[in-house]
């Protein structure tokens, strides 16, 4: 809840909500998320988390959604936001380390990014305000999450995760991993649309 309030106060989200977010900032977010989700999907395919790996990999690929959204902007030569990509790279490196050294902490990463499927859908109308209905419709697959199945998928995921927490003595480590990821995401969004 604290992270959500912090991220909703960021200039990026304020600009998105009021319809003034530059296209370059939005594309920068999609590019950074593609780095993260590409790494997450790759690492999950290498590591079996009972009950969760197969569940996650059986769902539509969020990386595929990002690639489809980014394809809309091919040929527009929008510059990268290097500071945001650096934060994405740091998150990707942490995901790789978790898989190699503490695979149970991948649960924290899944928790954060599965949670974004709910938060992003709230901002779908904002994309239309920012970029117009036609463009927003063609580049909002990532924000659309899993479509009508988003809430059901979240319930399924959180139920499995809660069961794992009850039998695992790792809640403190998971919370710490979530907070570390949130810090990187705040820096990433801050770089995409600075004050």
Coordinates of C-alpha atoms in Angstrom, one line a residue:
X1 CA 0.0 0.0 0.0
X2 CA 2.9 2.4 0.8
X3 CA 4.5 1.7 -2.5
X4 CA 1.3 2.3 -4.4
X5 CA 0.8 5.7 -2.7
X6 CA 4.4 6.6 -3.5
X7 CA 4.3 5.6 -7.1
X8 CA 0.9 7.4 -7.6
X9 CA 2.6 10.6 -6.4
X10 CA 5.3 10.4 -9.0
X11 CA 5.3 13.1 -11.7
X12 CA 5.1 10.2 -14.3
X13 CA 1.8 9.0 -12.9
X14 CA 0.5 12.5 -12.4
X15 CA 1.3 13.3 -16.1
X16 CA -0.3 10.1 -17.2
X17 CA -3.4 10.7 -15.1
X18 CA -3.9 14.3 -16.3
X19 CA -3.3 13.4 -20.0
X20 CA 0.0 15.2 -20.4
X21 CA 2.6 12.3 -20.4
X22 CA 4.9 12.6 -23.4
X23 CA 5.0 9.6 -25.7
X24 CA 8.7 9.3 -25.2
X25 CA 8.2 8.6 -21.5
X26 CA 5.6 6.0 -22.2
X27 CA 7.7 4.2 -24.7
X28 CA 10.6 4.4 -22.3
X29 CA 8.5 2.6 -19.7
X30 CA 7.6 -0.1 -22.2
X31 CA 11.3 -0.6 -23.1
X32 CA 12.4 -0.8 -19.5
X33 CA 9.6 -3.3 -18.6
X34 CA 10.5 -5.4 -21.7
X35 CA 14.1 -5.8 -20.2
X36 CA 12.6 -6.8 -16.8
X37 CA 9.9 -9.2 -18.1
X38 CA 12.2 -10.8 -20.6
X39 CA 14.7 -11.6 -17.8
X40 CA 11.9 -12.7 -15.4
X41 CA 10.4 -15.1 -18.0
X42 CA 13.8 -16.5 -18.9
X43 CA 14.8 -17.1 -15.3
X44 CA 11.5 -18.6 -14.3
X45 CA 11.8 -21.1 -17.2
X46 CA 15.1 -22.2 -15.6
X47 CA 13.8 -22.5 -12.0
X48 CA 10.9 -24.6 -10.7
X49 CA 8.9 -22.8 -8.0
X50 CA 6.2 -25.4 -7.0
X51 CA 2.8 -24.3 -7.9
X52 CA 3.9 -20.9 -9.3
X53 CA 6.4 -21.4 -12.2
X54 CA 3.9 -23.4 -14.3
X55 CA 1.1 -21.1 -13.4
X56 CA 3.0 -18.0 -14.4
X57 CA 4.4 -19.5 -17.6
X58 CA 1.0 -20.9 -18.7
X59 CA -0.4 -17.3 -18.7
X60 CA -0.1 -15.0 -21.7
X61 CA 3.4 -13.6 -21.9
X62 CA 3.7 -10.0 -20.7
X63 CA 6.9 -9.8 -22.7
X64 CA 4.9 -10.6 -25.8
X65 CA 2.4 -7.9 -24.9
X66 CA 5.3 -5.4 -24.5
X67 CA 6.9 -6.4 -27.8
X68 CA 3.6 -5.9 -29.6
X69 CA 3.1 -2.5 -28.0
X70 CA 6.7 -1.5 -28.9
X71 CA 6.2 -2.6 -32.5
X72 CA 3.7 0.2 -32.9
X73 CA 6.6 2.7 -32.5
X74 CA 9.1 1.1 -34.8
X75 CA 10.6 3.6 -37.1
X76 CA 9.7 6.6 -34.9
X77 CA 13.2 6.9 -33.6
X78 CA 12.2 7.8 -30.0
X79 CA 15.3 8.1 -27.9
X80 CA 15.9 5.7 -25.0
X81 CA 15.8 6.9 -21.4
X82 CA 19.2 5.6 -20.4
X83 CA 18.6 6.2 -16.6
X84 CA 15.4 4.2 -16.7
X85 CA 17.1 1.4 -18.7
X86 CA 19.9 1.3 -16.1
X87 CA 17.3 0.7 -13.4
X88 CA 15.8 -2.0 -15.5
X89 CA 19.2 -3.6 -15.9
X90 CA 19.8 -3.5 -12.2
X91 CA 16.4 -5.2 -11.6
X92 CA 17.2 -7.8 -14.3
X93 CA 20.6 -8.5 -12.6
X94 CA 18.9 -9.0 -9.2
X95 CA 16.3 -11.4 -10.8
X96 CA 19.2 -13.5 -12.2
X97 CA 21.0 -13.4 -8.8
X98 CA 17.8 -14.5 -7.0
X99 CA 17.4 -17.5 -9.4
X100 CA 21.0 -18.6 -8.8
X101 CA 21.4 -17.9 -5.1
X102 CA 17.9 -17.5 -3.5
X103 CA 15.2 -18.7 -5.9
X104 CA 12.5 -18.4 -3.3
X105 CA 12.9 -14.6 -3.6
X106 CA 11.6 -14.8 -7.2
X107 CA 8.2 -14.9 -5.4
X108 CA 8.7 -11.3 -4.4
X109 CA 9.4 -10.3 -8.0
X110 CA 6.3 -12.2 -9.2
X111 CA 4.2 -10.5 -6.4
X112 CA 5.2 -7.0 -7.5
X113 CA 4.7 -7.6 -11.3
X114 CA 1.6 -9.6 -11.0
X115 CA 0.3 -6.8 -8.8
X116 CA 1.0 -4.3 -11.6
X117 CA -1.6 -6.0 -13.8
X118 CA -4.2 -4.6 -11.4
X119 CA -2.7 -1.2 -11.1
X120 CA -2.1 -0.7 -14.8
X121 CA -5.7 -1.4 -15.8
X122 CA -6.8 1.6 -13.8
X123 CA -4.7 3.8 -16.1
X124 CA -6.0 2.4 -19.4
X125 CA -8.4 5.5 -19.8
X126 CA -5.4 7.7 -19.1
X127 CA -3.6 6.3 -22.1
X128 CA -6.5 7.4 -24.3
X129 CA -6.4 10.9 -22.8
X130 CA -2.6 11.1 -23.4
X131 CA -2.4 9.6 -26.9
X132 CA -5.8 9.5 -28.4
X133 CA -8.1 6.5 -28.7
X134 CA -6.6 5.0 -31.9
X135 CA -3.0 5.0 -30.7
X136 CA -3.8 4.0 -27.2
X137 CA -5.8 1.0 -28.4
X138 CA -2.8 -0.2 -30.5
X139 CA -0.2 0.1 -27.7
X140 CA -1.9 -0.8 -24.4
X141 CA -1.6 -4.6 -24.3
X142 CA 0.8 -4.4 -21.4
X143 CA -1.5 -2.0 -19.5
X144 CA -4.4 -4.3 -20.2
X145 CA -2.8 -7.1 -18.2
X146 CA -4.6 -10.3 -18.8
X147 CA -7.8 -8.6 -20.0
X148 CA -11.0 -9.9 -18.4
X149 CA -9.0 -12.6 -16.6
X150 CA -6.8 -10.1 -14.7
X151 CA -8.6 -10.2 -11.4
X152 CA -9.2 -14.0 -11.5
X153 CA -5.5 -14.6 -12.3
X154 CA -4.5 -12.3 -9.4
X155 CA -6.8 -14.2 -7.0
X156 CA -5.3 -17.5 -8.1
X157 CA -1.8 -16.2 -7.8
X158 CA -2.3 -14.6 -4.3
X159 CA -4.0 -17.7 -3.0
X160 CA -1.0 -19.9 -4.0
X161 CA 1.5 -17.4 -2.7
X162 CA -0.4 -17.1 0.7
X163 CA -0.3 -20.9 1.1
X164 CA 3.5 -20.8 0.4
X165 CA 4.0 -18.1 3.0
X166 CA 2.2 -20.1 5.6
X167 CA 4.5 -23.0 5.2
X168 CA 7.7 -21.1 4.6
X169 CA 9.7 -19.1 7.1
X170 CA 10.7 -16.6 4.5
X171 CA 8.2 -13.7 4.8
X172 CA 10.8 -11.2 6.1
X173 CA 13.1 -12.0 3.2
X174 CA 10.2 -11.6 0.7
X175 CA 9.2 -8.3 2.2
X176 CA 12.7 -7.0 2.0
X177 CA 13.1 -8.2 -1.7
X178 CA 9.8 -6.4 -2.5
X179 CA 10.9 -3.2 -0.9
X180 CA 14.2 -3.3 -2.8
X181 CA 12.4 -3.8 -6.1
X182 CA 10.0 -1.0 -5.2
X183 CA 13.0 1.3 -4.7
X184 CA 14.4 0.5 -8.1
X185 CA 11.0 1.0 -9.7
X186 CA 10.6 4.4 -8.1
X187 CA 13.9 5.4 -9.5
X188 CA 12.9 4.0 -12.9
X189 CA 9.7 5.9 -13.1
X190 CA 11.4 9.0 -11.7
X191 CA 13.9 8.9 -14.6
X192 CA 11.1 8.5 -17.2
X193 CA 9.5 11.7 -16.2
X194 CA 11.6 13.8 -13.8
X195 CA 10.4 16.8 -11.9

